[in-house]
Coordinates of C-alpha atoms and ligand atoms in Angstrom, one line a residue:
X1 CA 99.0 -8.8 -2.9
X2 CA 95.9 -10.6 -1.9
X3 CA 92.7 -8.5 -0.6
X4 CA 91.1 -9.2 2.9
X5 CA 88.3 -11.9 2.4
X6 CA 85.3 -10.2 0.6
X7 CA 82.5 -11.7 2.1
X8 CA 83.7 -10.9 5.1
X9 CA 83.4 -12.3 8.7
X10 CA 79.9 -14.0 9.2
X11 CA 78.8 -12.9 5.7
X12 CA 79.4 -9.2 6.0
X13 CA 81.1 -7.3 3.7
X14 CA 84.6 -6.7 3.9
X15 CA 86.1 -3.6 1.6
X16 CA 89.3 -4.0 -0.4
X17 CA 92.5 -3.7 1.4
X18 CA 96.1 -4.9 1.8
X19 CA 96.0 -8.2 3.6
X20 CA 98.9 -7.2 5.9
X21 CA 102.1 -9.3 5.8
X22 CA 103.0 -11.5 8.6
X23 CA 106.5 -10.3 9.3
X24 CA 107.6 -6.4 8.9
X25 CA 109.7 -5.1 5.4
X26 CA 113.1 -5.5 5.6
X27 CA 114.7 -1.8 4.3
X28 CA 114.6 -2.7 0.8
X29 CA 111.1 -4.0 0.3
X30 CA 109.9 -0.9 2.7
X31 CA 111.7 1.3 0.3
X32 CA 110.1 -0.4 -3.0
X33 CA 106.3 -0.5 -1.3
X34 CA 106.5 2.7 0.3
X35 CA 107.1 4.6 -3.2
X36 CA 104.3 2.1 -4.6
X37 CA 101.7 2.4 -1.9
X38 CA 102.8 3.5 1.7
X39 CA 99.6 0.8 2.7
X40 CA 101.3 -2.3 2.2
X41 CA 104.0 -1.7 4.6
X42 CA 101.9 -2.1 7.4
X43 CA 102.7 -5.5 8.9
X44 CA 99.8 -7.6 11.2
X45 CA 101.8 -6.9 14.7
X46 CA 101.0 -3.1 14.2
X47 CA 96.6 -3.6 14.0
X48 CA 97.7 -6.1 17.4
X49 CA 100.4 -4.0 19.1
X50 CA 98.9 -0.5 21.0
X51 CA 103.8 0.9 20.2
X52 CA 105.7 -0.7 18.2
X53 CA 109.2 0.5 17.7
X54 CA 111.2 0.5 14.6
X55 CA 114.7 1.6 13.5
X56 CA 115.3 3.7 10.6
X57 CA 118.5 4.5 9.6
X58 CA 119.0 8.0 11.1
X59 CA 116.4 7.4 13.9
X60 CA 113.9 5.6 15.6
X61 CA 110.5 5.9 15.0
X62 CA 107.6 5.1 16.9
X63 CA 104.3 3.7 15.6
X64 CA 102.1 4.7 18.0
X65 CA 98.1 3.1 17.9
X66 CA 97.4 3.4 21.7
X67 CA 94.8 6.1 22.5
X68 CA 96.8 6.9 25.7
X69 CA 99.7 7.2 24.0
X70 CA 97.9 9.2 21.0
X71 CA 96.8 11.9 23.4
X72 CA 99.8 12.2 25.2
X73 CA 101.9 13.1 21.5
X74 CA 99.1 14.9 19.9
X75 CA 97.2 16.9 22.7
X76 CA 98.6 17.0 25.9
X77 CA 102.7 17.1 25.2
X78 CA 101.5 18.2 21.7
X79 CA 104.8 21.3 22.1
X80 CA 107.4 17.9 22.3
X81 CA 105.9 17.3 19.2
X82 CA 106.3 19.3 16.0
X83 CA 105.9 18.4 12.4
X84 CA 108.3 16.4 11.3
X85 CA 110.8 17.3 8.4
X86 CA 109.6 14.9 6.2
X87 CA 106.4 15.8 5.8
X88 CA 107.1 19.3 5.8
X89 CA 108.7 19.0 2.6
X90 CA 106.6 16.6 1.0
X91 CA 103.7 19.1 1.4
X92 CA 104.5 22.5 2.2
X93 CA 106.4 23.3 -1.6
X94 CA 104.2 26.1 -2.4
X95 CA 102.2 26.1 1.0
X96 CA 105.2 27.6 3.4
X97 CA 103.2 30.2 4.7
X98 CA 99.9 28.6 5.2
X99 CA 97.9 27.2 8.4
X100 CA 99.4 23.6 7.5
X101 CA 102.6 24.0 7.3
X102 CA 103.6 27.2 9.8
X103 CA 105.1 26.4 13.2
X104 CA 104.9 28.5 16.5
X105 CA 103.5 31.9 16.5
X106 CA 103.0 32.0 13.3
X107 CA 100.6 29.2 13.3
X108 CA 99.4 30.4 16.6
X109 CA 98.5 33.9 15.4
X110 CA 96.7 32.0 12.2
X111 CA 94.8 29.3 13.2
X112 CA 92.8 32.3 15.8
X113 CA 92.5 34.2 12.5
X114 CA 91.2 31.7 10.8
X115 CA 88.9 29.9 13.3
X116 CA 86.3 32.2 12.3
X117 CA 86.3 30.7 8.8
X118 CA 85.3 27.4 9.8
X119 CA 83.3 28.3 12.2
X120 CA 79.8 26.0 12.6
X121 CA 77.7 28.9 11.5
X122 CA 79.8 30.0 8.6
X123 CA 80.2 26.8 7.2
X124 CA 76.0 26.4 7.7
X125 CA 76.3 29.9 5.7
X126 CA 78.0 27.6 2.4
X127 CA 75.1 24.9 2.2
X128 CA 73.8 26.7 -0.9
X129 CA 77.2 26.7 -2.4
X130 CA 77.3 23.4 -1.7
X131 CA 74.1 22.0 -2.9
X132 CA 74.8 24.6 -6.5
X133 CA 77.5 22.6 -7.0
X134 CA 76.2 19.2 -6.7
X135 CA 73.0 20.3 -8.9
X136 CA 75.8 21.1 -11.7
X137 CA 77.2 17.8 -11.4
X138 CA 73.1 16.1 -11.3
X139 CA 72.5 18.4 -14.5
X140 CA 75.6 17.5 -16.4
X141 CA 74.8 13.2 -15.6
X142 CA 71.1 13.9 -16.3
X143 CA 71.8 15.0 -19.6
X144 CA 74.9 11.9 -20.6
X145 CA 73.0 9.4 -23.2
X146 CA 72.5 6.2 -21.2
X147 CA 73.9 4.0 -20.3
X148 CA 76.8 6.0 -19.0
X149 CA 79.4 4.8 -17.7
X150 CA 81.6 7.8 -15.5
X151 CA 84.6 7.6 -13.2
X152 CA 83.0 8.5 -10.1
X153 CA 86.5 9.4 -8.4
X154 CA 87.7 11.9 -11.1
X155 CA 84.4 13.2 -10.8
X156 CA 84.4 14.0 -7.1
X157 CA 87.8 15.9 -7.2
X158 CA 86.0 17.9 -9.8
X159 CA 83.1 18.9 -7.6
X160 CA 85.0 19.5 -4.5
X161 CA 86.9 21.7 -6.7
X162 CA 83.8 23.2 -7.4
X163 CA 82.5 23.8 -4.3
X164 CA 86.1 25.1 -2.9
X165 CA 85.7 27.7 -5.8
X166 CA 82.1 28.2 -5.2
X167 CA 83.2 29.1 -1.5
X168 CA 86.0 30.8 -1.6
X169 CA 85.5 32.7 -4.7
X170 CA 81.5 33.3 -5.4
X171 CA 81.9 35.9 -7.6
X172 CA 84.2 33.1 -10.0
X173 CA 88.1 32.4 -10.7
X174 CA 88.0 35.1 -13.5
X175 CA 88.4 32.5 -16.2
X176 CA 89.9 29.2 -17.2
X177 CA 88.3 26.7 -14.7
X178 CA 89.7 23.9 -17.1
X179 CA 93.2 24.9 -16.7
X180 CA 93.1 25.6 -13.0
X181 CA 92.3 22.3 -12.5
X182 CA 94.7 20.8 -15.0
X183 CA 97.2 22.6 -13.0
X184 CA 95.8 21.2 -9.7
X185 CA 95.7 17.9 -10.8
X186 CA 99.7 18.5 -12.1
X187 CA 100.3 19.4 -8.5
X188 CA 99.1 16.7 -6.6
X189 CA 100.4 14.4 -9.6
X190 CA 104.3 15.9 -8.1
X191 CA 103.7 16.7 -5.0
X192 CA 102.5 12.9 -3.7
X193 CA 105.4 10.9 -4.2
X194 CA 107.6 9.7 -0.9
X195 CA 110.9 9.4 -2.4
X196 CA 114.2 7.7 -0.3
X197 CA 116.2 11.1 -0.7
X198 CA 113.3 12.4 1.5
X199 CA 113.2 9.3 3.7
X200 CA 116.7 9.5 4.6
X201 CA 116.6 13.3 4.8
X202 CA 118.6 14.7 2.1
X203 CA 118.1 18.5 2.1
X204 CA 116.0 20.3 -0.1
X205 CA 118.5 21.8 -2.7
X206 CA 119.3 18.3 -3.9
X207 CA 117.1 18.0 -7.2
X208 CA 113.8 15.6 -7.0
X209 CA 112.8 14.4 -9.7
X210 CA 109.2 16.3 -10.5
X211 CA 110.3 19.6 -8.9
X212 CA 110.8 21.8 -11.8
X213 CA 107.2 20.8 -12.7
X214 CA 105.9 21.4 -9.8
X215 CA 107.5 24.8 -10.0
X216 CA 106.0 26.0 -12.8
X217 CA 102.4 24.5 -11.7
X218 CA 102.5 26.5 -8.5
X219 CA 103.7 29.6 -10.5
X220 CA 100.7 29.7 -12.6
X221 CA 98.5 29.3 -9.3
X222 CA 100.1 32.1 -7.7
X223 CA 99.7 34.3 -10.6
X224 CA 96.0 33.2 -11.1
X225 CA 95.0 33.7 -7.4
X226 CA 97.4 37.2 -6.7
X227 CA 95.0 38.6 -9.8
X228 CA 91.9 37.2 -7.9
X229 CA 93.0 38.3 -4.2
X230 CA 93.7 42.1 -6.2
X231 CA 90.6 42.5 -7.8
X232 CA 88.5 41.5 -4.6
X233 CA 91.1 44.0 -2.2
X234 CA 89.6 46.8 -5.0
X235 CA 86.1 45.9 -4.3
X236 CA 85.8 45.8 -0.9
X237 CA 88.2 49.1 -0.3
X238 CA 85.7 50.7 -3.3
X239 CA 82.7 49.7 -1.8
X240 CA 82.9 48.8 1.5
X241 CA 79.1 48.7 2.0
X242 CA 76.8 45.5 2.2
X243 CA 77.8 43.9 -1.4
X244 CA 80.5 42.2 -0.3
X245 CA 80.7 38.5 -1.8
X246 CA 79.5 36.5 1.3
X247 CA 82.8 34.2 1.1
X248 CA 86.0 32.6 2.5
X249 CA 87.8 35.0 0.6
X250 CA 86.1 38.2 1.7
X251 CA 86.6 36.9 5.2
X252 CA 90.4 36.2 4.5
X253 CA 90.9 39.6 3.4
X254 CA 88.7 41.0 6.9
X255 CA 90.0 38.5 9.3
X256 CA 92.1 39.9 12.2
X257 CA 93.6 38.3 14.8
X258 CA 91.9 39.3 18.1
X259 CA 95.0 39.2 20.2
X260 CA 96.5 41.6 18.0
X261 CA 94.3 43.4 15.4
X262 CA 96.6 42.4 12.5
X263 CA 95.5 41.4 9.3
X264 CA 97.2 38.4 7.2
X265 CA 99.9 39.9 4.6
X266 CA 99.1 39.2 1.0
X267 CA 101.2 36.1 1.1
X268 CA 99.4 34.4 3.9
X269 CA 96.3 35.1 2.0
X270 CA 97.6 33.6 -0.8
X271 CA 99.5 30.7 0.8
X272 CA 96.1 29.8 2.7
X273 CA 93.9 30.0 -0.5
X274 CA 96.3 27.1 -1.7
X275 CA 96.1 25.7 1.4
X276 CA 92.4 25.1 1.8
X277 CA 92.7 24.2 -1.7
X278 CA 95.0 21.4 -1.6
X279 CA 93.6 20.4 2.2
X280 CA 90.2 20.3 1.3
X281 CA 90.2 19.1 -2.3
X282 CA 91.1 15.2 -2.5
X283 CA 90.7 14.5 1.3
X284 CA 86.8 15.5 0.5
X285 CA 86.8 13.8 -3.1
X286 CA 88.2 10.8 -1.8
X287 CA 85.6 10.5 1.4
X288 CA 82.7 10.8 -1.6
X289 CA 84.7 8.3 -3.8
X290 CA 84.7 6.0 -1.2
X291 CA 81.3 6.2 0.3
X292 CA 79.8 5.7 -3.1
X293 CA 81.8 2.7 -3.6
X294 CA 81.0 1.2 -0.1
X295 CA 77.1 2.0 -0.5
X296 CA 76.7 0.5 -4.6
X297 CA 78.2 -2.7 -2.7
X298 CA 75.4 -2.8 0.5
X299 CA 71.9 -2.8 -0.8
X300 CA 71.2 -2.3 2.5
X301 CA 72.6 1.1 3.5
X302 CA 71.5 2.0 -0.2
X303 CA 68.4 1.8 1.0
X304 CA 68.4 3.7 4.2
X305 CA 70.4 6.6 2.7
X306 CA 67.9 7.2 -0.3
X307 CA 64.5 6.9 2.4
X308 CA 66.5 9.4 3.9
X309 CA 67.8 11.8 1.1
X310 CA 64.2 11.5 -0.1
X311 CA 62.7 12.8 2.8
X312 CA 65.2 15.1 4.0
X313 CA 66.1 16.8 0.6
X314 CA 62.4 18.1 0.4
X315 CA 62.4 20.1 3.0
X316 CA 64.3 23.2 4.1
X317 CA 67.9 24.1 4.0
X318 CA 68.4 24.9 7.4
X319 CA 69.7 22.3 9.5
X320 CA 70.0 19.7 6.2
X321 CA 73.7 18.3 7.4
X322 CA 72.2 17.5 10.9
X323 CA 69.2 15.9 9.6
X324 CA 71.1 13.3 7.4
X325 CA 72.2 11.1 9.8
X326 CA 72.1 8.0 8.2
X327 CA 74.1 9.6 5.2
X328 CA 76.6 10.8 7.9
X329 CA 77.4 7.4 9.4
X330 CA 78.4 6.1 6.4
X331 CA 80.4 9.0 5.7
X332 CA 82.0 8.3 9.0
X333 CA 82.1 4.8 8.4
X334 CA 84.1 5.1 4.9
X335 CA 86.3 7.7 6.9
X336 CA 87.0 4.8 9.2
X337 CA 88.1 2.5 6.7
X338 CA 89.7 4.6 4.4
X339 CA 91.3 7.8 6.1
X340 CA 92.2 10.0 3.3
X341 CA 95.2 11.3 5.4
X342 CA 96.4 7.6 6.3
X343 CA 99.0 8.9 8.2
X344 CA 100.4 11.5 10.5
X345 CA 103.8 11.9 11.6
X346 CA 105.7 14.2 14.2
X347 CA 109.4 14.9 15.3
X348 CA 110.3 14.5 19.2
X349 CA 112.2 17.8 20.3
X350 CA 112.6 17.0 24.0
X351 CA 113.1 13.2 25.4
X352 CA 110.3 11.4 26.6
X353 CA 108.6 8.0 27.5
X354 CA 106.0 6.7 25.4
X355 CA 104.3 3.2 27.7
X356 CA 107.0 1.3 28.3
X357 CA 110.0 3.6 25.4
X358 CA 112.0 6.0 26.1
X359 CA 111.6 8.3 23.2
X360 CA 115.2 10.2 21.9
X361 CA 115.0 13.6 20.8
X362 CA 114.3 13.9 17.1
X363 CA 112.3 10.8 16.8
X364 CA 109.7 10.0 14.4
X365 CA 106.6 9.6 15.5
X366 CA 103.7 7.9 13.2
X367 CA 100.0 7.9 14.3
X368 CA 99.0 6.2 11.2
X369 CA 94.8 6.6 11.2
X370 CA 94.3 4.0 8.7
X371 CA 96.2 1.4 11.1
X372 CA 94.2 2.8 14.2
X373 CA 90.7 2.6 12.6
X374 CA 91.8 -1.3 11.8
X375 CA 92.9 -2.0 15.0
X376 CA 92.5 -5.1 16.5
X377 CA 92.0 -4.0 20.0
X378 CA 89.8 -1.4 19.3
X379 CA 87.7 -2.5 17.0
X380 CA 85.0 -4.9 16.8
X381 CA 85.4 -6.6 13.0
X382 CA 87.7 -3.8 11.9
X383 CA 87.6 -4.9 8.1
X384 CA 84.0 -4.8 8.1
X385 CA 82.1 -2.0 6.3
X386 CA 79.4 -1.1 9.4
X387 CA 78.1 2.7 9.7
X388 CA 76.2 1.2 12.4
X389 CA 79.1 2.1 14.6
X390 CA 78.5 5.5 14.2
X391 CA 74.5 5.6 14.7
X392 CA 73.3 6.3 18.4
X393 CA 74.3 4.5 20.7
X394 CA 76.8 2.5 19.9
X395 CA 78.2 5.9 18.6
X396 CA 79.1 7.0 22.1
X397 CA 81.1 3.7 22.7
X398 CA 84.2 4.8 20.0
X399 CA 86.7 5.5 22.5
X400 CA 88.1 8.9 22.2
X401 CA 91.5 8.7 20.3
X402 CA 91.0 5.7 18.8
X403 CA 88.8 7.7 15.6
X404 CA 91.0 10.1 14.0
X405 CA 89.9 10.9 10.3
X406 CA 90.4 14.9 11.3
X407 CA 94.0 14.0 13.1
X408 CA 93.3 16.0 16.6
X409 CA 94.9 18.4 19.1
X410 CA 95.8 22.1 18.5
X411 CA 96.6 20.6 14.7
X412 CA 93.5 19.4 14.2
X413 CA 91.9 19.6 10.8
X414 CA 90.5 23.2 10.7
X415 CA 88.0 22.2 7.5
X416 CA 86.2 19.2 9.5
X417 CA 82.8 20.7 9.9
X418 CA 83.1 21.8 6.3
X419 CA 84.1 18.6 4.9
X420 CA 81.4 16.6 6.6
X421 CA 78.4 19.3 5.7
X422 CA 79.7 19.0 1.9
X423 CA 80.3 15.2 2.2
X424 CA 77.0 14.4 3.6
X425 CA 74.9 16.8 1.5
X426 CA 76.7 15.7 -1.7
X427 CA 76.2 12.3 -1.5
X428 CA 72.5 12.2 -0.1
X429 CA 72.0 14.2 -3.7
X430 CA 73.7 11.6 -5.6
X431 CA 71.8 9.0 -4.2
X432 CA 68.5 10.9 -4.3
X433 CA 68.9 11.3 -8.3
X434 CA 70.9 8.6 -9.5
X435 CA 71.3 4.7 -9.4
X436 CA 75.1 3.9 -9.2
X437 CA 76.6 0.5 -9.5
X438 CA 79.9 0.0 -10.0
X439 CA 81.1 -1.7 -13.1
X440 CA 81.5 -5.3 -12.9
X441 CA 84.7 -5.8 -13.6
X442 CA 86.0 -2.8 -12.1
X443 CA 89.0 -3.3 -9.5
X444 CA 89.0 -1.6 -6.9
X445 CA 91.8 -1.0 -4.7
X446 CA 93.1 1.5 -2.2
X447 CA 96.4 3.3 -2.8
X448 CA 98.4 6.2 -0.7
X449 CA 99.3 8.9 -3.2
X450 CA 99.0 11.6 -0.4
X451 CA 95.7 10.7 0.0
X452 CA 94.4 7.4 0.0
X453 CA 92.4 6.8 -3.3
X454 CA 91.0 4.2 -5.4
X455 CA 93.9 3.4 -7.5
X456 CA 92.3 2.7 -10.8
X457 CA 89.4 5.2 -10.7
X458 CA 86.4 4.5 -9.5
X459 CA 84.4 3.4 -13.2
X460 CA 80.2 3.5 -12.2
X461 CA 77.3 2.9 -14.1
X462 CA 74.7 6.2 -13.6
X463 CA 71.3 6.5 -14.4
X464 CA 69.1 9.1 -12.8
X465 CA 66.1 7.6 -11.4
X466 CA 63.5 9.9 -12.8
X467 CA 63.5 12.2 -15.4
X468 CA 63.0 16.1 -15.2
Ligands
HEM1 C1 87.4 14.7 4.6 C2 88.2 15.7 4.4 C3 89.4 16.1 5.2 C4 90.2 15.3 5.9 C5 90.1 13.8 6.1 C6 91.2 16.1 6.5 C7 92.2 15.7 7.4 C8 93.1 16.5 8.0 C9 94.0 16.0 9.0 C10 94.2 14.6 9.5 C11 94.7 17.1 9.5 C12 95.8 17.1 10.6 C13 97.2 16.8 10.1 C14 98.2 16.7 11.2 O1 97.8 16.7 12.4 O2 99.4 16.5 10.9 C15 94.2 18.2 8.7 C16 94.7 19.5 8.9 C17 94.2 20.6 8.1 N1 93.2 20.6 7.3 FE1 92.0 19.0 6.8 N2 91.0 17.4 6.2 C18 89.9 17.4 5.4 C19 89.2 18.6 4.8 C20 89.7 19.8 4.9 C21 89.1 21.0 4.4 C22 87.8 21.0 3.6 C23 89.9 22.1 4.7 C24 89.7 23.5 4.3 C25 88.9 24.0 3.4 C26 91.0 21.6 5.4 C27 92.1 22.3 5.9 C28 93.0 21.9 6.8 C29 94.1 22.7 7.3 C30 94.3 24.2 7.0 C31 94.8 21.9 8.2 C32 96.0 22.4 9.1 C33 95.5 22.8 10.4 C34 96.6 23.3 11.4 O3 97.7 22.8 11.3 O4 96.3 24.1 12.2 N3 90.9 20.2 5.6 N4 93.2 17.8 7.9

């Protein structure tokens, strides 16, 4: 498939991505590029059209790009909308009683549990944990014999692990970080493929291929995290005083929900350790990936990011993530351009009209954030990489719905604040301490495997750019 022009519109740089084609997939080719990469089914009338209807062969589904529309499904007549089927059972195997994947008042009692936990001031509580982790990663590429060539993609899932485990558990996992992550990796590996018998909603007891795998992945999780969640109960029911770990885990296990005073049960802890896990692993990695890939390819925004990482990263913790603004907007910009969560979906309940549709009960509805960040009625030179867009003022012209990196609504990403103060902190370091260019003949292409990643790595030349 051939990329979007490189040098772009008027000279400015235009990242890889599926040039779309002209005319929509008929159901075979959908099928074929879906299990290959979900990106290339999106035909040009859906970055032109604000709904665009298409039938599926046991419903309709709506693609939905209009930021009316968008509020109206995700915010306003959010309860007409749940989530749908498919995605349920793509991504809730082992996740069934976490914040993602609960519905009703079950989600309800644990998303007012668990606001606490992301809370602006708790999450400015983690910068430490975040800047440890990135000064592992700095150590570990200061010391590699140059020139060193590292795959700056595998890397960031390792450090967002890192800083997940730093977070959650502060006092450590109680061993084998190698194999936890193996383990991870495994799970995604499974858990990321749309497969037709889920497309055309074959039930769950009908073998996929993978699931046994996955299976015994998750088993080794749950075993590794019960022991964890049991050693830390001890501790705080032993010593209840002021030595508590300061961390998402201690707060799980304290967390009540003020309409009721209950605490979570052992499984939702559990489930919601995995789910912060799996939510806030790759989605972050990939945001790094990607901002390091769009900023070795603009000397430009090189620049203005390392003046800045320079100046801010001298001077005291407090209020760092606010202070690197710069940094940010091309955080936000690479969110833009490459959502990790490409796509959302939902299931009508009730009938309704979406513009000028009537929508059926059980429809599907896709808000696709990758197609609405592209859009060519929102967008000034969708295609081209600009963090611009997101420095004062033109900042305050993004229309409202028509930016959805975090999806939005009462299932809006929980983790947001979090992932941007670790994105933005992370990558000023990088920057700070190391040239990074990107291997010459590295290709680099974007690919939906649950999130959307570089499909081939993301190969980089380091050098640090002094020595300790
Ligand atoms: C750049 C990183 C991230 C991106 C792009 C992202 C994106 C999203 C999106 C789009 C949704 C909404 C899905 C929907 O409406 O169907 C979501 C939900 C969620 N995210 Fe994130 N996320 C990120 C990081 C995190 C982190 C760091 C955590 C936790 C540590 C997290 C935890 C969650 C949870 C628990 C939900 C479900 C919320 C609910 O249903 O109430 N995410 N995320």
């Amino acid at each position: 498939m051939l990329q979007r022009s490189e040098p772009g519109v008027e000279g400015l740089y235009c990242p890889p991505a599926p040039n779309p084609p002209r005319t929509r997939l008929r159901l075979l080719k959908l099928l074929a590029t879906l299990g290959r990469n979900p990106l290339e089914c999106w035909s040009a009338e859906f970055f032109q059209e604000p709904i665009a209807k298409v039938r599926l062969p046991l419903a309709d589904a709506f693609l939905v790009h209009d930021p009316a529309a968008i509020k109206h499904v995700l915010v306003d007549n959010a309860a007409n909308y749940r989530k749908d089927p498919i995605q349920r059972r793509i991504l809730a195997t082992g996740l069934a009683d976490g914040l993602l994947s609960v519905e009703g008042d079950r989600w309800e009692m644990q998303r007012r549990t668990l606001a606490p936990l992301f809370a602006r001031r708790t999450v400015a509580s983690f910068t430490s944990a975040m800047l440890s982790a990135a000064d592992l990663l700095t150590e570990r590429w200061s010391k590699l014999e140059p020139p060193a060539t590292v795959d700056v993609a595998a890397e960031m899932t390792l450090l967002t692990l890192n800083v997940l485990a730093l977070t959650l558990f502060s006092d450590g996992i109680g061993g084998d970080l190698d194999g936890f992550r193996a383990a991870m990796n495994s799970y995604f590996g499974t858990i990321g493929r749309i497969g037709a018998l889920d497309l055309f909603g074959v039930p769950d007891f009908v073998p996929r291929p993978g699931r046994r795998r996955l299976r015994q992945t998750l088993a080794y999780f749950e075993n590794v995290i019960d022991a964890i969640i049991e050693t830390r109960r001890h501790r705080l029911e032993t010593s209840p005083g002021a030595d508590a770990p300061a961390d998402l885990l201690t707060l799980l296990l304290r967390a009540l929900d003020p309409a009721t005073g209950r605490p979570m049960s052992s499984a939702e802890v559990r489930s919601n350790i995995l789910t912060f896990l799996s939510a806030g692993h790759e989605t972050t990695a990939n945001t790094l990936a990607w901002s390091a890939f769009l900023l070795s390819q603009s000397s430009d925004w090189r620049a203005r990011v390392r003046e800045e990482a320079d100046r801010e990263l001298m001077e005291a913790q407090p209020g760092l993530a606010e202070r690197l603004v710069v940094t940010r907007a091309v955080i936000e910009e690479a969110l833009r351009l490459y959502p990790p969560i490409a796509a959302l979906s939902r299931m009508s309940e009730g009938a309704d009209t979406l513009g000028t549709f009537h929508v059926r009960p059980r429809s599907l509805i896709v808000v696709a954030p990758y197609v609405l960040h592209r859009h060519r009625k929102l967008w000034e030179r969708p295609d081209v990489f600009d963090p611009a867009r997101f420095l004062p003022p033109s900042k305050g012209n993004i229309p409202r719905f028509a930016y959805l990196p975090f999806g939005t609504g009462p299932r809006t990403c929980i983790g947001s604040s979090f992932a941007l103060q670790e994105a933005t902190i992370i990558l000023a370091t990088l920057f700070h301490r190391f040239e990074m260019q990107l291997l010459p003949d590295a290709s680099v292409w974007p690919v939906q495997k649950i999130t959307l990643r570089p499909a081939n790595g993301l190969p980089m030349r380091v050098s640090p750019r002094w020595s300790n």
